[in-house]
């Protein structure tokens, strides 16, 4: 117990001696690195971790923004990064009391271009414009790959998912019209599209037309495309390239005639067949995106048709697999109208 006052005295002397020494200041970023703009005033040790964060947020390496001379402003991406850093800080200062809430990762999420639409499977695949890809030639190749489309319609049976329920499907298609009966655990659901009006009839209920603003999306979700003529017409289409699962694609994109939205159609470069459609529909807050993948093509009466369609939307994914497709020489157009 007699040692306690001595220990206190020694500790006090050590503390006072340390306090009397000048503090070793860590160098600032601009003192250690050349041409520092965004991190001026920050500690030098903060710079490289911040660089690593930006790299991870965009899934890029240093060379995306920098040349071999790291101080150079030659690359446009470096200038953009400075603007983005300033924007991030401004947002956090104005809306979050300076706390780091909104970051590069918030918008980029692992992509060089921010994803400004809901998270939909496949939305990260974006076409790159190419003047060498001529839309008319791509669509003509699609027509040759599909084959003879003179059949008036198709009767299709299969299995799928409708509003979260597994169902058995029986449907008839003719051009851009269709009628579908889905046999589910809760009874039959009927839905159809006559080329202008979409309608829906729940189990045991009467058919009613769908609102005009959701009709185009409803029609696209249920459509089976059978050649260029069945695709929505595009205004001022452009050509591009992309890859889906390491497969080279030729892409035709443009605004949809008569609508506010845009569409992109991805065609397998080898087969010429439609592999994916992407539809973007603007809202007052942003655009909704729907992606449809077409696989397992089968030749039916001289026509190549997809027997598996996977729909990707912001709320759910769904799969339709067709077990039987047969051509119909004649289809009564009245069957596509809402039943009375």
Coordinates of C-alpha atoms in Angstrom, one line a residue:
X1 CA 0.0 0.0 0.0
X2 CA 2.9 2.3 0.6
X3 CA 3.7 2.2 -3.2
X4 CA 0.5 3.8 -4.3
X5 CA 1.5 7.5 -3.7
X6 CA 4.8 6.8 -5.5
X7 CA 3.0 5.3 -8.6
X8 CA 0.6 8.2 -8.7
X9 CA 3.5 10.6 -8.6
X10 CA 5.4 8.8 -11.4
X11 CA 2.3 8.6 -13.6
X12 CA 1.7 12.3 -13.1
X13 CA 5.3 13.2 -14.1
X14 CA 5.1 11.0 -17.2
X15 CA 1.8 12.5 -18.3
X16 CA 2.9 16.1 -17.8
X17 CA 6.2 15.4 -19.6
X18 CA 4.3 13.9 -22.6
X19 CA 1.8 16.8 -22.7
X20 CA 4.7 19.2 -22.8
X21 CA 6.2 17.6 -26.0
X22 CA 5.0 19.0 -29.4
X23 CA 2.4 16.8 -31.1
X24 CA 3.6 14.9 -34.2
X25 CA 1.2 16.1 -36.9
X26 CA 0.2 13.6 -39.6
X27 CA 0.8 15.0 -43.1
X28 CA -2.2 16.2 -45.1
X29 CA -3.1 14.6 -48.4
X30 CA -1.8 17.6 -50.4
X31 CA 1.5 17.4 -48.6
X32 CA 2.1 13.8 -49.6
X33 CA 0.4 13.5 -53.0
X34 CA 0.5 15.6 -56.1
X35 CA -2.5 17.4 -57.6
X36 CA -4.9 16.7 -54.7
X37 CA -8.3 18.3 -55.2
X38 CA -11.1 16.4 -53.5
X39 CA -9.1 15.3 -50.5
X40 CA -7.4 18.6 -49.8
X41 CA -7.4 19.0 -46.0
X42 CA -7.8 15.3 -45.3
X43 CA -5.1 13.2 -43.8
X44 CA -2.7 11.6 -46.3
X45 CA -3.6 8.2 -44.7
X46 CA -7.2 8.7 -45.7
X47 CA -6.5 8.8 -49.5
X48 CA -5.7 5.2 -50.4
X49 CA -8.5 3.7 -48.4
X50 CA -10.9 6.1 -50.1
X51 CA -9.5 5.1 -53.5
X52 CA -10.1 1.4 -52.6
X53 CA -13.7 2.2 -51.6
X54 CA -14.4 3.9 -55.0
X55 CA -12.7 1.1 -56.8
X56 CA -14.9 -1.5 -55.0
X57 CA -18.1 0.6 -55.5
X58 CA -17.6 0.7 -59.3
X59 CA -15.8 -2.7 -59.6
X60 CA -12.9 -1.0 -61.5
X61 CA -9.2 -0.8 -61.0
X62 CA -6.9 2.3 -60.6
X63 CA -6.5 2.6 -64.4
X64 CA -10.1 3.4 -64.9
X65 CA -9.5 7.0 -63.6
X66 CA -5.7 7.2 -63.6
X67 CA -2.9 7.1 -66.1
X68 CA 0.6 5.8 -65.1
X69 CA 1.2 9.3 -63.9
X70 CA -1.3 9.3 -61.0
X71 CA -1.2 13.1 -60.8
X72 CA -2.4 13.5 -64.4
X73 CA -5.9 14.8 -65.2
X74 CA -5.9 13.3 -68.6
X75 CA -8.7 10.9 -68.1
X76 CA -12.3 12.2 -68.1
X77 CA -13.3 9.6 -65.5
X78 CA -11.0 11.3 -62.9
X79 CA -12.8 14.6 -63.5
X80 CA -16.1 12.9 -63.1
X81 CA -15.0 11.3 -59.9
X82 CA -14.2 14.7 -58.4
X83 CA -17.7 15.9 -59.3
X84 CA -19.2 12.8 -57.8
X85 CA -17.3 13.2 -54.5
X86 CA -18.4 16.8 -54.3
X87 CA -22.0 15.8 -54.9
X88 CA -21.9 13.0 -52.3
X89 CA -20.5 15.4 -49.7
X90 CA -23.1 18.0 -50.5
X91 CA -26.0 15.5 -50.2
X92 CA -24.7 14.2 -46.9
X93 CA -24.2 17.7 -45.6
X94 CA -27.6 19.0 -46.6
X95 CA -29.7 16.0 -45.7
X96 CA -27.8 13.8 -43.1
X97 CA -26.0 16.3 -40.9
X98 CA -22.7 15.5 -42.5
X99 CA -22.9 11.8 -41.7
X100 CA -21.6 9.5 -44.5
X101 CA -25.0 7.9 -45.5
X102 CA -25.0 8.3 -49.3
X103 CA -21.9 6.9 -50.9
X104 CA -20.5 5.9 -54.3
X105 CA -21.9 2.4 -53.6
X106 CA -25.4 3.7 -53.0
X107 CA -25.9 4.6 -56.7
X108 CA -23.2 2.5 -58.5
X109 CA -23.6 -0.8 -56.7
X110 CA -20.7 -2.3 -58.5
X111 CA -21.3 -0.7 -61.9
X112 CA -19.5 2.1 -63.7
X113 CA -22.8 3.6 -64.6
X114 CA -25.3 4.2 -61.7
X115 CA -28.3 1.9 -61.8
X116 CA -31.3 4.3 -61.7
X117 CA -34.0 1.6 -61.9
X118 CA -35.3 -1.0 -59.5
X119 CA -33.1 -4.1 -59.0
X120 CA -34.2 -6.4 -61.8
X121 CA -32.2 -9.5 -62.8
X122 CA -30.2 -8.7 -65.9
X123 CA -30.5 -4.9 -65.7
X124 CA -26.7 -4.6 -65.4
X125 CA -26.3 -5.9 -69.0
X126 CA -26.3 -2.8 -71.1
X127 CA -25.7 -2.6 -74.9
X128 CA -22.9 -0.6 -76.3
X129 CA -23.8 1.4 -79.4
X130 CA -22.1 0.4 -82.6
X131 CA -22.6 2.0 -86.0
X132 CA -21.6 -1.4 -87.5
X133 CA -24.8 -3.0 -86.2
X134 CA -27.6 -2.1 -88.6
X135 CA -31.1 -2.7 -87.0
X136 CA -32.8 -3.6 -90.3
X137 CA -30.1 -6.3 -91.0
X138 CA -30.4 -7.7 -87.5
X139 CA -34.2 -7.9 -87.7
X140 CA -34.0 -9.5 -91.2
X141 CA -31.6 -12.1 -89.8
X142 CA -34.1 -12.8 -86.9
X143 CA -36.8 -13.3 -89.5
X144 CA -34.7 -15.8 -91.4
X145 CA -33.8 -17.6 -88.2
X146 CA -37.4 -17.9 -87.0
X147 CA -38.6 -19.3 -90.4
X148 CA -42.0 -19.4 -92.1
X149 CA -44.5 -17.4 -90.0
X150 CA -47.5 -17.8 -92.3
X151 CA -49.3 -19.9 -89.7
X152 CA -52.3 -17.9 -88.4
X153 CA -51.8 -18.8 -84.8
X154 CA -50.5 -21.1 -82.1
X155 CA -52.0 -23.2 -79.4
X156 CA -49.7 -23.5 -76.5
X157 CA -49.8 -25.6 -73.3
X158 CA -47.4 -25.6 -70.5
X159 CA -46.6 -24.7 -66.9
X160 CA -45.8 -21.4 -65.2
X161 CA -46.2 -19.0 -62.4
X162 CA -49.1 -16.5 -62.3
X163 CA -49.2 -13.9 -59.5
X164 CA -47.0 -16.2 -57.3
X165 CA -49.1 -19.3 -57.9
X166 CA -47.9 -22.4 -59.9
X167 CA -50.4 -23.0 -62.7
X168 CA -51.0 -25.1 -65.8
X169 CA -51.3 -22.9 -68.9
X170 CA -53.4 -23.2 -72.0
X171 CA -53.2 -20.3 -74.5
X172 CA -53.8 -19.3 -78.0
X173 CA -51.8 -16.7 -79.9
X174 CA -52.3 -14.9 -83.2
X175 CA -50.1 -12.0 -84.1
X176 CA -50.0 -9.7 -81.1
X177 CA -53.2 -11.1 -79.6
X178 CA -53.6 -13.8 -77.0
X179 CA -56.0 -15.5 -74.6
X180 CA -54.7 -17.6 -71.7
X181 CA -56.4 -19.8 -69.2
X182 CA -54.4 -20.6 -66.1
X183 CA -55.6 -23.7 -64.1
X184 CA -54.5 -23.1 -60.5
X185 CA -55.3 -24.5 -57.0
X186 CA -58.0 -21.8 -56.6
X187 CA -59.7 -22.2 -59.9
X188 CA -59.2 -20.9 -63.4
X189 CA -57.8 -17.5 -64.1
X190 CA -58.4 -16.1 -67.6
X191 CA -56.6 -13.2 -69.2
X192 CA -56.3 -11.8 -72.7
X193 CA -55.4 -9.1 -75.1
X194 CA -57.1 -8.2 -78.3
X195 CA -54.4 -5.9 -79.6
X196 CA -55.8 -2.8 -77.9
X197 CA -57.6 -3.8 -74.7
X198 CA -56.2 -6.2 -72.0
X199 CA -58.5 -7.9 -69.6
X200 CA -58.4 -10.2 -66.6
X201 CA -60.9 -12.6 -65.1
X202 CA -60.2 -14.1 -61.6
X203 CA -61.5 -17.5 -60.6
X204 CA -65.2 -17.4 -60.4
X205 CA -65.3 -13.7 -61.4
X206 CA -66.3 -11.7 -64.4
X207 CA -63.8 -10.3 -66.8
X208 CA -62.8 -6.6 -66.5
X209 CA -60.5 -4.4 -68.6
X210 CA -57.2 -3.4 -67.2
X211 CA -56.2 0.3 -66.9
X212 CA -54.7 1.7 -70.1
X213 CA -51.4 2.6 -68.3
X214 CA -50.6 -1.0 -67.4
X215 CA -51.9 -2.6 -70.6
X216 CA -48.6 -2.5 -72.6
X217 CA -46.6 -4.1 -69.8
X218 CA -49.3 -6.8 -69.3
X219 CA -49.2 -7.6 -73.0
X220 CA -45.4 -7.8 -73.2
X221 CA -45.3 -10.0 -70.1
X222 CA -47.5 -12.6 -71.7
X223 CA -46.4 -12.3 -75.3
X224 CA -44.7 -15.0 -77.3
X225 CA -42.8 -13.3 -80.1
X226 CA -42.7 -15.2 -83.4
X227 CA -40.7 -13.0 -85.7
X228 CA -39.9 -9.3 -86.5
X229 CA -43.5 -8.5 -87.3
X230 CA -44.6 -9.5 -83.8
X231 CA -42.2 -7.2 -82.0
X232 CA -43.2 -3.7 -81.0
X233 CA -42.3 -1.1 -83.6
X234 CA -39.4 1.2 -82.6
X235 CA -38.8 4.8 -83.6
X236 CA -35.3 5.7 -84.8
X237 CA -33.8 2.3 -83.8
X238 CA -30.1 2.1 -83.1
X239 CA -27.7 -0.9 -83.2
X240 CA -25.4 -2.2 -80.4
X241 CA -23.6 -5.1 -78.9
X242 CA -23.6 -6.9 -75.6
X243 CA -22.9 -10.2 -73.9
X244 CA -25.3 -12.4 -72.0
X245 CA -23.7 -15.3 -70.2
X246 CA -20.6 -14.9 -72.4
X247 CA -22.7 -15.1 -75.5
X248 CA -22.3 -12.3 -78.1
X249 CA -25.5 -10.4 -78.8
X250 CA -26.6 -7.9 -81.4
X251 CA -29.0 -5.4 -79.9
X252 CA -31.7 -3.2 -81.5
X253 CA -32.9 -0.3 -79.3
X254 CA -35.3 2.6 -79.6
X255 CA -38.4 4.3 -78.3
X256 CA -41.6 2.3 -78.6
X257 CA -43.9 3.7 -81.3
X258 CA -47.0 5.2 -79.6
X259 CA -45.7 4.8 -76.1
X260 CA -43.4 6.7 -73.7
X261 CA -41.1 3.9 -73.0
X262 CA -38.1 2.4 -74.7
X263 CA -37.1 -1.2 -75.6
X264 CA -34.0 -3.2 -76.5
X265 CA -34.0 -6.5 -78.2
X266 CA -31.0 -8.8 -77.8
X267 CA -30.4 -11.3 -80.6
X268 CA -28.0 -14.2 -80.4
X269 CA -25.2 -13.4 -82.8
X270 CA -24.8 -17.0 -83.9
X271 CA -28.4 -18.2 -84.2
X272 CA -30.1 -14.8 -84.9
X273 CA -32.9 -15.7 -82.5
X274 CA -34.3 -13.4 -79.9
X275 CA -32.6 -14.0 -76.5
X276 CA -33.9 -11.1 -74.4
X277 CA -36.2 -8.1 -74.5
X278 CA -35.8 -5.2 -72.1
X279 CA -38.6 -2.6 -71.6
X280 CA -38.2 0.6 -69.7
X281 CA -41.3 2.6 -68.8
X282 CA -40.9 6.1 -67.2
X283 CA -42.8 7.2 -64.1
X284 CA -42.6 10.5 -62.2
X285 CA -40.0 9.0 -59.9
X286 CA -38.0 6.9 -62.3
X287 CA -38.3 4.1 -64.8
X288 CA -39.7 0.6 -64.3
X289 CA -37.9 -2.1 -66.1
X290 CA -39.1 -5.5 -67.3
X291 CA -36.7 -8.1 -68.7
X292 CA -37.8 -11.2 -70.6
X293 CA -35.4 -14.0 -71.5
X294 CA -36.3 -16.5 -74.3
X295 CA -34.6 -19.9 -74.5
X296 CA -35.1 -23.6 -75.4
X297 CA -36.3 -22.8 -79.0
X298 CA -38.2 -25.5 -80.8
X299 CA -39.2 -25.7 -84.5
X300 CA -43.0 -26.0 -84.8
X301 CA -44.4 -26.1 -88.3
X302 CA -41.3 -24.5 -89.7
X303 CA -41.1 -21.8 -87.1
X304 CA -38.6 -21.5 -84.3
X305 CA -40.5 -20.6 -81.0
X306 CA -39.1 -20.3 -77.5
X307 CA -40.5 -22.9 -75.1
X308 CA -39.1 -21.3 -72.0
X309 CA -39.7 -17.6 -71.0
X310 CA -38.3 -16.1 -67.8
X311 CA -39.8 -12.8 -66.8
X312 CA -37.8 -10.5 -64.5
X313 CA -39.5 -7.5 -62.8
X314 CA -38.8 -5.5 -59.7
X315 CA -41.2 -7.5 -57.5
X316 CA -40.7 -11.0 -58.7
X317 CA -39.3 -13.4 -61.3
X318 CA -41.5 -15.9 -63.0
X319 CA -40.9 -18.8 -65.4
X320 CA -43.2 -20.3 -68.1
X321 CA -42.2 -23.6 -69.8
X322 CA -44.2 -24.8 -72.7
X323 CA -44.7 -28.6 -73.1
X324 CA -46.8 -28.4 -76.3
X325 CA -47.0 -26.0 -79.2
X326 CA -49.0 -26.6 -82.4
X327 CA -49.8 -24.4 -85.3
X328 CA -53.4 -23.2 -86.0
X329 CA -54.4 -22.6 -89.6
X330 CA -57.3 -20.4 -88.5
X331 CA -58.1 -18.6 -85.2
X332 CA -61.4 -16.8 -84.5
X333 CA -60.4 -13.3 -83.5
X334 CA -63.5 -13.0 -81.2
X335 CA -61.9 -15.3 -78.7
X336 CA -59.4 -12.5 -77.7
X337 CA -62.1 -10.0 -76.7
X338 CA -63.2 -9.8 -73.1
X339 CA -65.9 -12.3 -72.3
X340 CA -69.3 -10.7 -71.5

